[in-house]
Protein backbone atom coordinates (compact mmCIF):
# COMPACT_ATOMS: atom_id res chain seq x y z
CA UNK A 1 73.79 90.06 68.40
CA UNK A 2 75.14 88.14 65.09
CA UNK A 3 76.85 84.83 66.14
CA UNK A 4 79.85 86.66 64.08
CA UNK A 5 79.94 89.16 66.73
CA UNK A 6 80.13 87.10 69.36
CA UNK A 7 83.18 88.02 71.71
CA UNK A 8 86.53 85.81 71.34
CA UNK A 9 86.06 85.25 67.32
CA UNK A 10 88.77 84.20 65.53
CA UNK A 11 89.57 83.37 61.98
CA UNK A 12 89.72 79.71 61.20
CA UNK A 13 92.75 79.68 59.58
CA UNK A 14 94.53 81.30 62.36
CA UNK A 15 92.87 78.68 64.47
CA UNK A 16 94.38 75.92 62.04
CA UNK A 17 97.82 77.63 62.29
CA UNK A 18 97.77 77.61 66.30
CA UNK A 19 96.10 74.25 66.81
CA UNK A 20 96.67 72.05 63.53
CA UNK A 21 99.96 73.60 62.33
CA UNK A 22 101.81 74.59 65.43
CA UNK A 23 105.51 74.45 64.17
CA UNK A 24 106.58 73.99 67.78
CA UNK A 25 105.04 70.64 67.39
CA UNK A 26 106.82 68.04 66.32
CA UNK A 27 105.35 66.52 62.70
CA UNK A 28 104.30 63.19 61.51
CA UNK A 29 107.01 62.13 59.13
CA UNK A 30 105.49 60.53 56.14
CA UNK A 31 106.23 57.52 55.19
CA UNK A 32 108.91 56.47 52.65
CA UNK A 33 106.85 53.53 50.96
CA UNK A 34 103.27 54.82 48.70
CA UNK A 35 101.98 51.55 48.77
CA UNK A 36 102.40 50.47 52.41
CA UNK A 37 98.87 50.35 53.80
CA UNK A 38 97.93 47.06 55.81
CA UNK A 39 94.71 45.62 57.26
CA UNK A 40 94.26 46.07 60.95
CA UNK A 41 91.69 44.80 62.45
CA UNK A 42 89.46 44.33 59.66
CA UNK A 43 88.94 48.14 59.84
CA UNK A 44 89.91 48.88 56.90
CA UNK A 45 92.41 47.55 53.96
CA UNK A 46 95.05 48.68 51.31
CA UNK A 47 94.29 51.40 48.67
CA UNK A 48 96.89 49.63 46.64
CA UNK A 49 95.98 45.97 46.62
CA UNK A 50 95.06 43.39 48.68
CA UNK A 51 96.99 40.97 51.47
CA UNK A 52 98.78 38.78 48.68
CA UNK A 53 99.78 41.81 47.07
CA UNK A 54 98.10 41.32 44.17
CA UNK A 55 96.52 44.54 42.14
CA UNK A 56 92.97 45.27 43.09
CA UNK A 57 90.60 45.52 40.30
CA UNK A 58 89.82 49.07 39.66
CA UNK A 59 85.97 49.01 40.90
CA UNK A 60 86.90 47.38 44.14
CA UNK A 61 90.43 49.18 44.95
CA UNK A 62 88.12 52.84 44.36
CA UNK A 63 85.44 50.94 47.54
CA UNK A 64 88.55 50.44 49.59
CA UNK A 65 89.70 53.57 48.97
CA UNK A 66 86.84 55.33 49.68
CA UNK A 67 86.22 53.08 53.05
CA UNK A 68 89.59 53.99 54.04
CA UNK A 69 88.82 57.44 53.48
CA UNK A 70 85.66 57.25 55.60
CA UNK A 71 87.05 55.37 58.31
CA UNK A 72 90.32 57.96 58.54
CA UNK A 73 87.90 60.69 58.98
CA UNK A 74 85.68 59.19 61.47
CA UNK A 75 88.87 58.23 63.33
CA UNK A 76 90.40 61.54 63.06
CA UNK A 77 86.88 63.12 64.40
CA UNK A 78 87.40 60.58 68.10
CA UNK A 79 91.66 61.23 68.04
CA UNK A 80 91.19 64.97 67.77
CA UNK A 81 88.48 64.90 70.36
CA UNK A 82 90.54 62.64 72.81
CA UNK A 83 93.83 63.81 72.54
CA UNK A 84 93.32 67.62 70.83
CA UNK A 85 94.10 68.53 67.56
CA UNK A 86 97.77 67.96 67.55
CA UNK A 87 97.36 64.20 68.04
CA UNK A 88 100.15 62.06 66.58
CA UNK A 89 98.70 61.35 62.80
CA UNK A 90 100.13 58.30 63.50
CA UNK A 91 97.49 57.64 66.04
CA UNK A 92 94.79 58.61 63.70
CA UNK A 93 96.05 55.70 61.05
CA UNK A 94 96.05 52.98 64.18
CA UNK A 95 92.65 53.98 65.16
CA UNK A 96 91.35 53.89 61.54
CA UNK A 97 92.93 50.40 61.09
CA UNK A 98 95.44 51.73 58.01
CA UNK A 99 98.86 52.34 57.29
CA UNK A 100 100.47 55.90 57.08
CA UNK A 101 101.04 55.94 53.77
CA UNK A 102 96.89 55.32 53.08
CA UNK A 103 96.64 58.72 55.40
CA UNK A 104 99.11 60.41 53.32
CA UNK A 105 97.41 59.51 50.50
CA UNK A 106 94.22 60.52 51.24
CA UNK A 107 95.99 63.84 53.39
CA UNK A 108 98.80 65.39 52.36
CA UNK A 109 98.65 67.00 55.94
CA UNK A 110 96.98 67.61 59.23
CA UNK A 111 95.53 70.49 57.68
CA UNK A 112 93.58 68.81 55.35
CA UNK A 113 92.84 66.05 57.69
CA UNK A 114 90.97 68.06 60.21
CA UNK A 115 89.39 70.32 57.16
CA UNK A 116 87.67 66.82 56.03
CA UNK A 117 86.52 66.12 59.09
CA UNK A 118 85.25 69.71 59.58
CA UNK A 119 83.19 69.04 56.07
CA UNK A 120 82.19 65.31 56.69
CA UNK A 121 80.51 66.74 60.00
CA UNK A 122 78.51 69.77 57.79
CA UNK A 123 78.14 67.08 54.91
CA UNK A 124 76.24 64.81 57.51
CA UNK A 125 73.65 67.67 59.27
CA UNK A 126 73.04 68.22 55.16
CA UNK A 127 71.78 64.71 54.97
CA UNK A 128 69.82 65.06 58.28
CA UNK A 129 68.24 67.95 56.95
CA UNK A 130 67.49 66.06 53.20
CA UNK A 131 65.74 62.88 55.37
CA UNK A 132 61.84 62.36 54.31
CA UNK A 133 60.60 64.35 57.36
CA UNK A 134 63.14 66.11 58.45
CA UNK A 135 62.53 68.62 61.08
CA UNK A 136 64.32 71.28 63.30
CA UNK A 137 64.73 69.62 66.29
CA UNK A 138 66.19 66.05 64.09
CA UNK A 139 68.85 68.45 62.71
CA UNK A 140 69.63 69.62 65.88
CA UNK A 141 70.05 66.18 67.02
CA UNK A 142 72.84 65.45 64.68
CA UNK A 143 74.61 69.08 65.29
CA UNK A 144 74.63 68.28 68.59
CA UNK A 145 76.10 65.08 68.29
CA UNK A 146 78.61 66.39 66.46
CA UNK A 147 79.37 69.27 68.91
CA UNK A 148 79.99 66.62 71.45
CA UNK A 149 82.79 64.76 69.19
CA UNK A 150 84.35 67.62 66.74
CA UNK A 151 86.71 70.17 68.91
CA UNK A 152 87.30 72.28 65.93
CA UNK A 153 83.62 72.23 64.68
CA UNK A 154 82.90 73.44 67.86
CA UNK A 155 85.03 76.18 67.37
CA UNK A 156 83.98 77.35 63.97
CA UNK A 157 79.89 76.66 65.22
CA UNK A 158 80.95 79.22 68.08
CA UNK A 159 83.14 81.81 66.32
CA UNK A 160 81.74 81.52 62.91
CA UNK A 161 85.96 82.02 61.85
CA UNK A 162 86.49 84.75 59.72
CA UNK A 163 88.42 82.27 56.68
CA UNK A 164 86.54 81.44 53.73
CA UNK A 165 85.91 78.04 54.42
CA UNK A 166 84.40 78.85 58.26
CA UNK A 167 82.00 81.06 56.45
CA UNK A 168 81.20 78.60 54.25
CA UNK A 169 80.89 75.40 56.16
CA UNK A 170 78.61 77.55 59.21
CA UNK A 171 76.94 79.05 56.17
CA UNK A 172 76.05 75.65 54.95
CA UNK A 173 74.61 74.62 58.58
CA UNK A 174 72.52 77.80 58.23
CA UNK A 175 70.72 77.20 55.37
CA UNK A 176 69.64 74.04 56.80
CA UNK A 177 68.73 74.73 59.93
CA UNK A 178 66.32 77.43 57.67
CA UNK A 179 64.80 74.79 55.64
CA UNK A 180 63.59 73.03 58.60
CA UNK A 181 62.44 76.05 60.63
CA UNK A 182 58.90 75.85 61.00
CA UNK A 183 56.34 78.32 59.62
CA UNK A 184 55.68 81.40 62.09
CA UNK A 185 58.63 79.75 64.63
CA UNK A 186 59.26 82.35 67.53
CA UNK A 187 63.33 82.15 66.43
CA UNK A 188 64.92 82.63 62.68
CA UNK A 189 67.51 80.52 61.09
CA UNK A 190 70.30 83.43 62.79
CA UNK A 191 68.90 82.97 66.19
CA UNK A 192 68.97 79.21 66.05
CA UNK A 193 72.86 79.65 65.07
CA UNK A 194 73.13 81.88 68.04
CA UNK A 195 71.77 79.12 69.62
CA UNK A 196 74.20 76.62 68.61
CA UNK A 197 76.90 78.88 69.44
CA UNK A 198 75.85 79.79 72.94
CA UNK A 199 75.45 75.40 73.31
CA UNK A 200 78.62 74.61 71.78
CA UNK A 201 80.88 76.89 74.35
CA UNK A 202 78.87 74.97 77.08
CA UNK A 203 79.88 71.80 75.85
CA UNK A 204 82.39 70.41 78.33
CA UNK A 205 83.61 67.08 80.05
CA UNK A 206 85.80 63.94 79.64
CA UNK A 207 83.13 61.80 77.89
CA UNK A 208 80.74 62.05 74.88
CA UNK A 209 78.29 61.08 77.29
CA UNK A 210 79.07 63.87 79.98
CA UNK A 211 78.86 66.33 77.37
CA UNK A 212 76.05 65.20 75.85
CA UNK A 213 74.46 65.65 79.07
CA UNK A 214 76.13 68.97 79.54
CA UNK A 215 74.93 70.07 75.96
CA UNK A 216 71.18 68.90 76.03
CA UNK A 217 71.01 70.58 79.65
CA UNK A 218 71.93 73.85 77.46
CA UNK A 219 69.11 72.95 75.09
CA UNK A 220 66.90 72.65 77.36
CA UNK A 221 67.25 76.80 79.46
CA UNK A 222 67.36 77.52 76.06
CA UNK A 223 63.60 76.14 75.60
CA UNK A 224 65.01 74.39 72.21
CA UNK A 225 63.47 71.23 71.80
CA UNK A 226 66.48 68.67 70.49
CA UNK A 227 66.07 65.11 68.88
CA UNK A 228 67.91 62.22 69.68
CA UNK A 229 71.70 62.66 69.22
CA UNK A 230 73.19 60.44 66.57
CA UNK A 231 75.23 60.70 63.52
CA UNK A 232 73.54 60.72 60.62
CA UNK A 233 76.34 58.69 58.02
CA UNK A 234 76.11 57.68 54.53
CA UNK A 235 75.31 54.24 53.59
CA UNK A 236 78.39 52.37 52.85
CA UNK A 237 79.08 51.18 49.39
CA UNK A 238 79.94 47.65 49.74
């Protein structure tokens, strides 16, 4: 059985319009000030210019920007998986050591927020899969790892959502999950995505590290042999 016929599937967007956009939820409101992003923390700065208030010039405000950018969607990825997908924004900004108005101008909404996030998590198994040596069971390492942070990449991993961008982003994962397959390997590139699917609506518990445990226990019925877990990030420009 195709992982799109799996029972339960849903489109993505109608998942995003349930979860992201609920309008029963109250909204973030955005900020009045556009150039009202602080350092926290040492996180992360201003998009705008630095403590003094003084311009940035333009090679180093595009690095902040770009860091901020990373370090909203890595935050988003932790918020999301904490608190569920209608976690304050707000939140989100705190944990990424920003201002609201760097969110909003990165994300003009929590739809877009949790649709970068979705991509950064694809856009990282992509590099796994591009690492000298790469193999099948490295790749799976990182999806895992991601399956254990990312409640909606769960979701589109296990219902393959019937929106253009699910298809997309678990047609993306495919393709390298098929690179890395093996030559005469008992399962294809669909079963392996089966696979995933069948892992990712195991995946349960309070803590990364309960549902890692929960997750490689899957693996392993399966017979699937899995890497380590990790991220797999890109080096940061700095």
């Amino acid at each position: 059985m195709a992982v799109d016929e799996l029972p339960g599937r849903c489109a993505l967007g109608s998942y995003y319009a349930a979860e992201v956009m609920n309008p029963s939820e109250p909204q973030d409101p955005q900020p009045a000030g556009r150039g009202s992003a602080v350092v926290r923390g040492g996180r992360a700065g201003s998009d705008r210019g630095d403590a003094s208030g003084q311009a940035r010039p333009a090679n180093q405000g595009r690095r902040v920007a770009a860091r901020n950018r990373a370090a909203l969607i890595a935050a988003a990825r932790e918020v999301f998986a904490e608190q569920g997908l209608n976690a304050p924004l707000s939140a989100v900004a705190r944990r990424a050591g920003v201002g609201q108005g760097s969110l909003y101008r990165h994300f003009a909404d929590r739809f877009a927020l949790a649709s970068a996030v979705l991509d950064e998590n694809v856009q990282q198994i992509e590099r796994a899969g591009a690492e000298p040596g790469a193999s099948l069971k490295g790749v799976l390492g990182v999806v895992t790892w991601h399956l254990t942070r990312s409640t909606a990449f769960v979701d589109l991993l296990r219902v393959r959502g019937d929106g253009e961008q699910g298809r997309a982003l678990s047609e993306r994962v495919r393709r390298v999950l098929a690179r890395c397959l093996p030559a005469g390997h008992r399962l294809s590139a669909d079963d392996v995505m089966l696979a995933v699917a069948m892992v990712s609506g195991a995946v349960a518990g309070p803590t990364p590290a309960e549902r890692e445990r929960v997750a490689l226990a899957a693996w392993q019925l399966l017979g699937v042999e899995v890497g380590p877990l990790r991220p797999c990030e890109a080096v940061a420009d700095v």
